[in-house]
Coordinates of C-alpha atoms and ligand atoms in Angstrom, one line a residue:
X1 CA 91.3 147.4 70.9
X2 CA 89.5 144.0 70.5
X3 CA 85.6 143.4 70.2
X4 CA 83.9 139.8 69.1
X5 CA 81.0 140.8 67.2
X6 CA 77.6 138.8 66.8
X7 CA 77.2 138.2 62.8
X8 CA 73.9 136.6 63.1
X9 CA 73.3 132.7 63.9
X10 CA 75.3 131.5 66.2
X11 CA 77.9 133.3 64.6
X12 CA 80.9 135.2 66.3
X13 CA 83.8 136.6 65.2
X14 CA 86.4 138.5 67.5
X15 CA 89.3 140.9 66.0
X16 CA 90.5 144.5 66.0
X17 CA 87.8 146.9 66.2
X18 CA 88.1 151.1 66.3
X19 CA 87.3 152.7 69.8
X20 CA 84.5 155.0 70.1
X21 CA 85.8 158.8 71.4
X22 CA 83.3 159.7 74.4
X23 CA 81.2 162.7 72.7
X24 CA 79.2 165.3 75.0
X25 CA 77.9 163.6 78.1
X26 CA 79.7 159.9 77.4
X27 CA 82.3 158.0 79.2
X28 CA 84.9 155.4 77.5
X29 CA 85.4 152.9 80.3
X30 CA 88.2 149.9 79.8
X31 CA 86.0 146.9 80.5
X32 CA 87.6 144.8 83.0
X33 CA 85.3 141.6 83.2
X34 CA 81.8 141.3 80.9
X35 CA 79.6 138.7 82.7
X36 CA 77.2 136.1 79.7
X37 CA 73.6 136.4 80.4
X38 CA 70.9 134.1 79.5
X39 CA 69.8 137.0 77.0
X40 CA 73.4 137.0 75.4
X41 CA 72.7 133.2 74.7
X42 CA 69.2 134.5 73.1
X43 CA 71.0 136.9 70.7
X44 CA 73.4 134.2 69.8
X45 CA 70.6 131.8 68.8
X46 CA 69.0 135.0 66.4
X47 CA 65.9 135.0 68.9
X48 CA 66.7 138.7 69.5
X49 CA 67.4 139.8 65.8
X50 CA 64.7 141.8 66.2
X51 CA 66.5 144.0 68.0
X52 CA 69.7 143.8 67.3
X53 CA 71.8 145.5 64.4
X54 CA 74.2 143.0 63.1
X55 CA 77.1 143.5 63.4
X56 CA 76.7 143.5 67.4
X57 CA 78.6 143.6 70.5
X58 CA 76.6 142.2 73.4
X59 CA 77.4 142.4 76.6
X60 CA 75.8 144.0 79.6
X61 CA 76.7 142.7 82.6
X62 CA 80.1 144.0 83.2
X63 CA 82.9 146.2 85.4
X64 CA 85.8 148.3 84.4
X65 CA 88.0 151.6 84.7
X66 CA 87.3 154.9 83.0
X67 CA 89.6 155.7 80.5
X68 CA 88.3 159.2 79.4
X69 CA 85.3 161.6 79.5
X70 CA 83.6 163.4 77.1
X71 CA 82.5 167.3 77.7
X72 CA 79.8 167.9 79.9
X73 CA 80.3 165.2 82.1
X74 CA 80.5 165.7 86.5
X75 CA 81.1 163.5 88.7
X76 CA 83.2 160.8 86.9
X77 CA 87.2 161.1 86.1
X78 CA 89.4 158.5 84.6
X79 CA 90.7 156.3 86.5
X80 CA 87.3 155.6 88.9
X81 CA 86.3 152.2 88.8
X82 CA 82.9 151.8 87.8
X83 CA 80.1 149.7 86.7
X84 CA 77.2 150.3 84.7
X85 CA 73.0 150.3 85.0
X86 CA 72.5 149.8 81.1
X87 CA 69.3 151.2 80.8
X88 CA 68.7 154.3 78.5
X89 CA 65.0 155.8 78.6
X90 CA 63.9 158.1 76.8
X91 CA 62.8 160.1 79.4
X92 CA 59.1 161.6 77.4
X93 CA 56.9 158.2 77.5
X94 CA 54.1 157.5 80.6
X95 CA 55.9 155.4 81.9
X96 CA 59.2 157.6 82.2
X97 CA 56.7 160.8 83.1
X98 CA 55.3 158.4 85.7
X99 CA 58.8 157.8 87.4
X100 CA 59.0 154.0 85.9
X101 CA 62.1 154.7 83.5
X102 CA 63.7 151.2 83.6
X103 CA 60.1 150.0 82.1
X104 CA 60.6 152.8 79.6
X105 CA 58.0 152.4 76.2
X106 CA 60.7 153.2 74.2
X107 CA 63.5 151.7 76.6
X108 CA 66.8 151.2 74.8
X109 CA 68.8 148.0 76.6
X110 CA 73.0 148.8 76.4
X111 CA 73.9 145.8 74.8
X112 CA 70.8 144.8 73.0
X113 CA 69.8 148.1 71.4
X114 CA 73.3 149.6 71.3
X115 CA 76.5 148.3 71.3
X116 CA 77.4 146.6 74.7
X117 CA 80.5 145.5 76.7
X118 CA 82.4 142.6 75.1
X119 CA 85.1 145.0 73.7
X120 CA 88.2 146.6 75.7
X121 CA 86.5 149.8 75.4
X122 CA 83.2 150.5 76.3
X123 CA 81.7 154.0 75.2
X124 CA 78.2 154.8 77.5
X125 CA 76.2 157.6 78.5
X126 CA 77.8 158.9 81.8
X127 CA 74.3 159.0 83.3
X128 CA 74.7 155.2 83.0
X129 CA 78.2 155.1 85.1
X130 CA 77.6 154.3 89.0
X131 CA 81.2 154.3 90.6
X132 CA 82.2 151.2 93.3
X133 CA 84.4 151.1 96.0
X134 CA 88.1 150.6 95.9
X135 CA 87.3 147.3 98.3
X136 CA 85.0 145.7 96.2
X137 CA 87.4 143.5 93.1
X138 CA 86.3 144.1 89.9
X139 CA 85.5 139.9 89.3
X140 CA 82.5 140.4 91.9
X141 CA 81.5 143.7 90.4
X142 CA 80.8 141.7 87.0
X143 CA 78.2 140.7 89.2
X144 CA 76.2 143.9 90.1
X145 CA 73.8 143.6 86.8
X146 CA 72.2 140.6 88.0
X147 CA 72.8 140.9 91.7
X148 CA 70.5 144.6 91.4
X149 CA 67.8 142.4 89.0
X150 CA 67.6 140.2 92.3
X151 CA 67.7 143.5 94.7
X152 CA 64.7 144.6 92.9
X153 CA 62.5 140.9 92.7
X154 CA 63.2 140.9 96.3
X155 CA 62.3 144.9 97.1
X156 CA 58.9 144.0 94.4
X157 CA 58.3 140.9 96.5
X158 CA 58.7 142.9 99.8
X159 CA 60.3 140.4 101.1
X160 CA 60.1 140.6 105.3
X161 CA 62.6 138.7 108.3
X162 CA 61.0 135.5 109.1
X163 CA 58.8 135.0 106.1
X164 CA 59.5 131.6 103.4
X165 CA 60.6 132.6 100.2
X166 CA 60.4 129.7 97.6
X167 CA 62.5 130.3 94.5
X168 CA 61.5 128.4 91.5
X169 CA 64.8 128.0 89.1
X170 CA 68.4 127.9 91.1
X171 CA 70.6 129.3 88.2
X172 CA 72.7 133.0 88.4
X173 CA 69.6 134.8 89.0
X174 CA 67.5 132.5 91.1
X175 CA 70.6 131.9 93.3
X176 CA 70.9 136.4 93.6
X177 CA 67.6 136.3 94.6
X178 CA 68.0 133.7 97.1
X179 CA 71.0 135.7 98.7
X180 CA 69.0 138.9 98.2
X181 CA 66.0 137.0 100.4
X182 CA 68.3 136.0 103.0
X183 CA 69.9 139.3 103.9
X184 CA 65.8 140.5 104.1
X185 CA 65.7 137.6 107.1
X186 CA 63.8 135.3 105.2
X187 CA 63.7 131.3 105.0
X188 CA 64.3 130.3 101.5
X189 CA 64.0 127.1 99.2
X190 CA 65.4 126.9 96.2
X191 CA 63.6 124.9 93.2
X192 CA 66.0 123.5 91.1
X193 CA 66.8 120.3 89.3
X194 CA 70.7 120.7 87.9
X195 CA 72.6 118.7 90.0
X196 CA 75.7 121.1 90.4
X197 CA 73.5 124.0 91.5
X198 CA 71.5 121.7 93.8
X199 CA 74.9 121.2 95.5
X200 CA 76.4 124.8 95.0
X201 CA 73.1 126.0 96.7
X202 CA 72.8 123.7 99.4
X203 CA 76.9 124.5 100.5
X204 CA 75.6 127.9 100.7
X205 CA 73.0 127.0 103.4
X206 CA 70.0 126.9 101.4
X207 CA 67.3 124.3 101.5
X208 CA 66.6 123.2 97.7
X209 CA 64.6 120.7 96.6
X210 CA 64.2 118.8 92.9
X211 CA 61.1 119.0 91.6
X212 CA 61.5 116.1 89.1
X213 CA 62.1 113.9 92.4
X214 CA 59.8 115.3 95.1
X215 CA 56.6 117.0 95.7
X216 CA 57.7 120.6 96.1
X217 CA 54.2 121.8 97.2
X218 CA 54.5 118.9 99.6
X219 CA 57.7 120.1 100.9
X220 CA 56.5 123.7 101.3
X221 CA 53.4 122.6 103.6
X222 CA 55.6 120.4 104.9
X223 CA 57.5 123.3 106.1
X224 CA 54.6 125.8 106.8
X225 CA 52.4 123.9 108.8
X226 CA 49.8 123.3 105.4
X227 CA 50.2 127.3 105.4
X228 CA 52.0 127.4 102.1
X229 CA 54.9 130.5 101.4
X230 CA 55.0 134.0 102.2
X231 CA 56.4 134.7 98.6
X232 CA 57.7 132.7 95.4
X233 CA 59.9 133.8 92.8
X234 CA 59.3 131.7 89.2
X235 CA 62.5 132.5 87.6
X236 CA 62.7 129.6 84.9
X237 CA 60.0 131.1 82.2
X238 CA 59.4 128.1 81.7
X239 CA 55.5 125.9 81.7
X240 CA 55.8 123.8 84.5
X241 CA 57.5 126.8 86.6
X242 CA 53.9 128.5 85.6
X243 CA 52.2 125.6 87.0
X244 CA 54.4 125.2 90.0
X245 CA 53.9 128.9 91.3
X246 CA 50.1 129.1 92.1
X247 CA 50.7 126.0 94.0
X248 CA 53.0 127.1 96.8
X249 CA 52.1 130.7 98.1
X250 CA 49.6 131.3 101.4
X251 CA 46.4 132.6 101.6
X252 CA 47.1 136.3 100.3
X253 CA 50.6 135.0 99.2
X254 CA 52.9 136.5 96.7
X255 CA 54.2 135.7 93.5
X256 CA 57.0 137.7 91.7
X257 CA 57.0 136.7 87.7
X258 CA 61.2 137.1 86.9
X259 CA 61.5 134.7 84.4
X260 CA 61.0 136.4 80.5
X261 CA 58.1 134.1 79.2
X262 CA 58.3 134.5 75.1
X263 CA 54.7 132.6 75.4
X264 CA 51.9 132.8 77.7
X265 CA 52.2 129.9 79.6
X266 CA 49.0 128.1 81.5
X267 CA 48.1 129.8 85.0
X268 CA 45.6 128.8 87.1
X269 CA 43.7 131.4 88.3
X270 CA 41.5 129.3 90.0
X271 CA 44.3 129.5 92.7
X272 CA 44.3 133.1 92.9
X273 CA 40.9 133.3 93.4
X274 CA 40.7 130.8 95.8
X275 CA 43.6 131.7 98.1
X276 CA 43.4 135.6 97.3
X277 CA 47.0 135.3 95.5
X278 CA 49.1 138.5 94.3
X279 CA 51.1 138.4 91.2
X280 CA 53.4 140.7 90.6
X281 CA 56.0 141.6 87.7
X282 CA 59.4 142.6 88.1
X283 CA 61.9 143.9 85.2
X284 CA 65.5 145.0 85.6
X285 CA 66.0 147.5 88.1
X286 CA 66.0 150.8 89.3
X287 CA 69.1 153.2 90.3
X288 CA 68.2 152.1 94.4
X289 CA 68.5 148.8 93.6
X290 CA 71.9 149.4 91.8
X291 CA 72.9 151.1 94.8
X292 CA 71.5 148.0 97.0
X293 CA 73.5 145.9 94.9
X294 CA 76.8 147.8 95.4
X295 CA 76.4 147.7 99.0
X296 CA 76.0 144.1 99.3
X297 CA 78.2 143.4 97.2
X298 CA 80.6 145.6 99.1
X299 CA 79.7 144.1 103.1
X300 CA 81.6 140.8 101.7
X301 CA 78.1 138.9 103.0
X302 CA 77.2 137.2 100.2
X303 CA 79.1 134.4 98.8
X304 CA 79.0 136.0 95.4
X305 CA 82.9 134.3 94.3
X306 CA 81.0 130.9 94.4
X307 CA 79.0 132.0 91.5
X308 CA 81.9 132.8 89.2
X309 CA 82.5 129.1 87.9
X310 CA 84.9 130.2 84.9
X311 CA 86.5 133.7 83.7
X312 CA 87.4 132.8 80.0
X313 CA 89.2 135.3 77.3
X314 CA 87.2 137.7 75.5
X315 CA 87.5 136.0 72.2
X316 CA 86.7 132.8 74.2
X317 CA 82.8 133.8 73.9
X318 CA 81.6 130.8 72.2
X319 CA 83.5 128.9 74.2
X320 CA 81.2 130.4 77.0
X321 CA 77.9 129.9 75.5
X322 CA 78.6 126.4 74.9
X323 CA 79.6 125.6 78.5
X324 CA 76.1 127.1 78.9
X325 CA 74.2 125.4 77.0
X326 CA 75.6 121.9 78.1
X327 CA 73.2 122.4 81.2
X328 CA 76.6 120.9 83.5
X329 CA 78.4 122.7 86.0
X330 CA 78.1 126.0 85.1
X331 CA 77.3 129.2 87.1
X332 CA 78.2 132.9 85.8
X333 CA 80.8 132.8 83.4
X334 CA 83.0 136.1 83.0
X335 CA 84.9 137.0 80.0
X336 CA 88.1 138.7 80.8
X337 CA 88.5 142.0 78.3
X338 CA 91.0 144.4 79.4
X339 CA 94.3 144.2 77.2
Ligands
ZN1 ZN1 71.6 140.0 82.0
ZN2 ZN1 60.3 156.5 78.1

């Protein structure tokens, strides 16, 4: 089988590798399509050695077909196509005793902590494994890691029919979230200043706005009557996303923190104390908002193919994160890595 390993600084090297035999409670599963992730390009860069062994195999975002099963494991046979949730908690800290496993203290990420999916042969804990429907291809089920972070920003933000939902940052994520908003009913604008997503978004019926050319607080009173939005997602980790939140939401409005900020950024809580704001965080996702995902992604409503802009070779993985990083017209990018 074939694997591209992460040697440390930008460096990646693809070849041979041996296939890990499921033990007691694992599943080997031949990886069809392995999505890249922001945090695959924050490994790449060594920002994540940390927590990374070198040699690595990222990957987390993925679909495939099980190939065998270890002992002990029900439910799952080879042959069933499957994705996976690629959290492993460790089941005895407070937050696990608490019921808050995918915040685990000792959470162990597939992909970041372990080996992940950028190899022909995946071996993962079967408790990991959620099967998908015959119906659903296995391009779009590449998609069901970030499509359940979305489920779950949008279930955290309780997101209701009717309300507006301003998303701050229009790329994979921001763009799952704005699907995941619309099937909850609600109005949403989509904050984003690339180009090519401004016009991939706005096909897709959303209103978008570019906040290096307009007034977005503007545009949401504009829109509200001087009320301001229901909710707002910030999903660009970045300083003048932190500025741009408190600005937008109601009285009593709420904002959902996605983006991963690696420094505290400057919030004005001024705002919150003047309008009565509610901040909330959201991380990953829990099993019903895998299952969320799956059925979305199964009713054929969201236009999830138009975020597939290029499926690439596995050993094409640089290739990938430098289509990336060029900031153009790129989307999800899917490496294809079945033989
Ligand atoms: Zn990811
Ligand atoms: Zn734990």
């Amino acid at each position: 089988m074939r694997a591209v390993y992460y040697h440390g600084s930008k460096t990646l090297v693809a070849g041979e590798a041996a296939s890990v035999p499921p033990g007691p409670g694992e599943v080997r599963i031949r990886v069809a399509y392995a999505g890249i992730c922001g945090t695959d390009l924050h490994i790449y860069h060594g920002h994540m050695d940390a927590r990374v062994t070198t040699p690595h195999i990222m990957g987390h975002e993925m679909s495939g077909v099980i190939e065998d099963v270890g002992a002990e494991v029900n439910g799952l046979q080879p042959g069933d196509r499957v994705t996976v949730m690629p959290l492993h908690p460790c089941g005895d800290c407070p937050a696990c005793r608490a019921g808050y496993g995918h915040i685990c203290h000792r959470l162990k990420f597939l992909g970041i902590e372990t080996p992940g999916a950028y190899q022909t042969l995946w071996t993962v804990p079967a408790f990991a494994v959620l099967p998908i429907p015959e119906s659903l291809s296995l391009e779009l089920a590449a998609l069901l890691e970030p499509l359940a972070v979305a489920c779950h920003d949008v279930r955290i933000g309780a997101v209701q029919k009717g309300e507006l939902a301003v998303v701050i940052g229009g790329g994979p994520i921001g763009a799952l979230i704005a699907f995941a908003a619309r099937e909850n009913g609600a109005r949403v604008l989509v904050s984003e200043i690339n180009p090519y997503r401004l016009a991939l978004l706005g096909r897709l019926g959303f209103e978008t706005v570019d906040p290096s050319r307009e007034d977005v607080a503007a545009r949401v009173n504009a829109l509200t009557g001087g009320a301001g939005a229901d909710v707002v997602f910030e999903v660009t980790s970045s300083a003048a996303g932190a500025e741009l939140m408190t600005k937008l939401p109601r009285t009593r409005g709420r904002i959902v923190v996605v983006g991963i900020f690696s420094k505290p950024p400057a919030v004005d809580l001024h705002r919150f104390f003047f309008r009565e704001l509610q901040l909330f965080g959201a991380r990953v996702y829990e099993r019903e908002d895998f299952v969320r995902a799956i059925g979305l992604a199964t009713s054929g409503r969201l236009p999830l193919a138009s975020l597939i802009t290029d499926i690439l070779p596995l050993e094409r993985l640089a290739d990938g994160f430098k289509k990336m990083e060029s900031g153009g017209d790129a989307m999800k990018i899917l490496l294809r890595c079945a033989e």
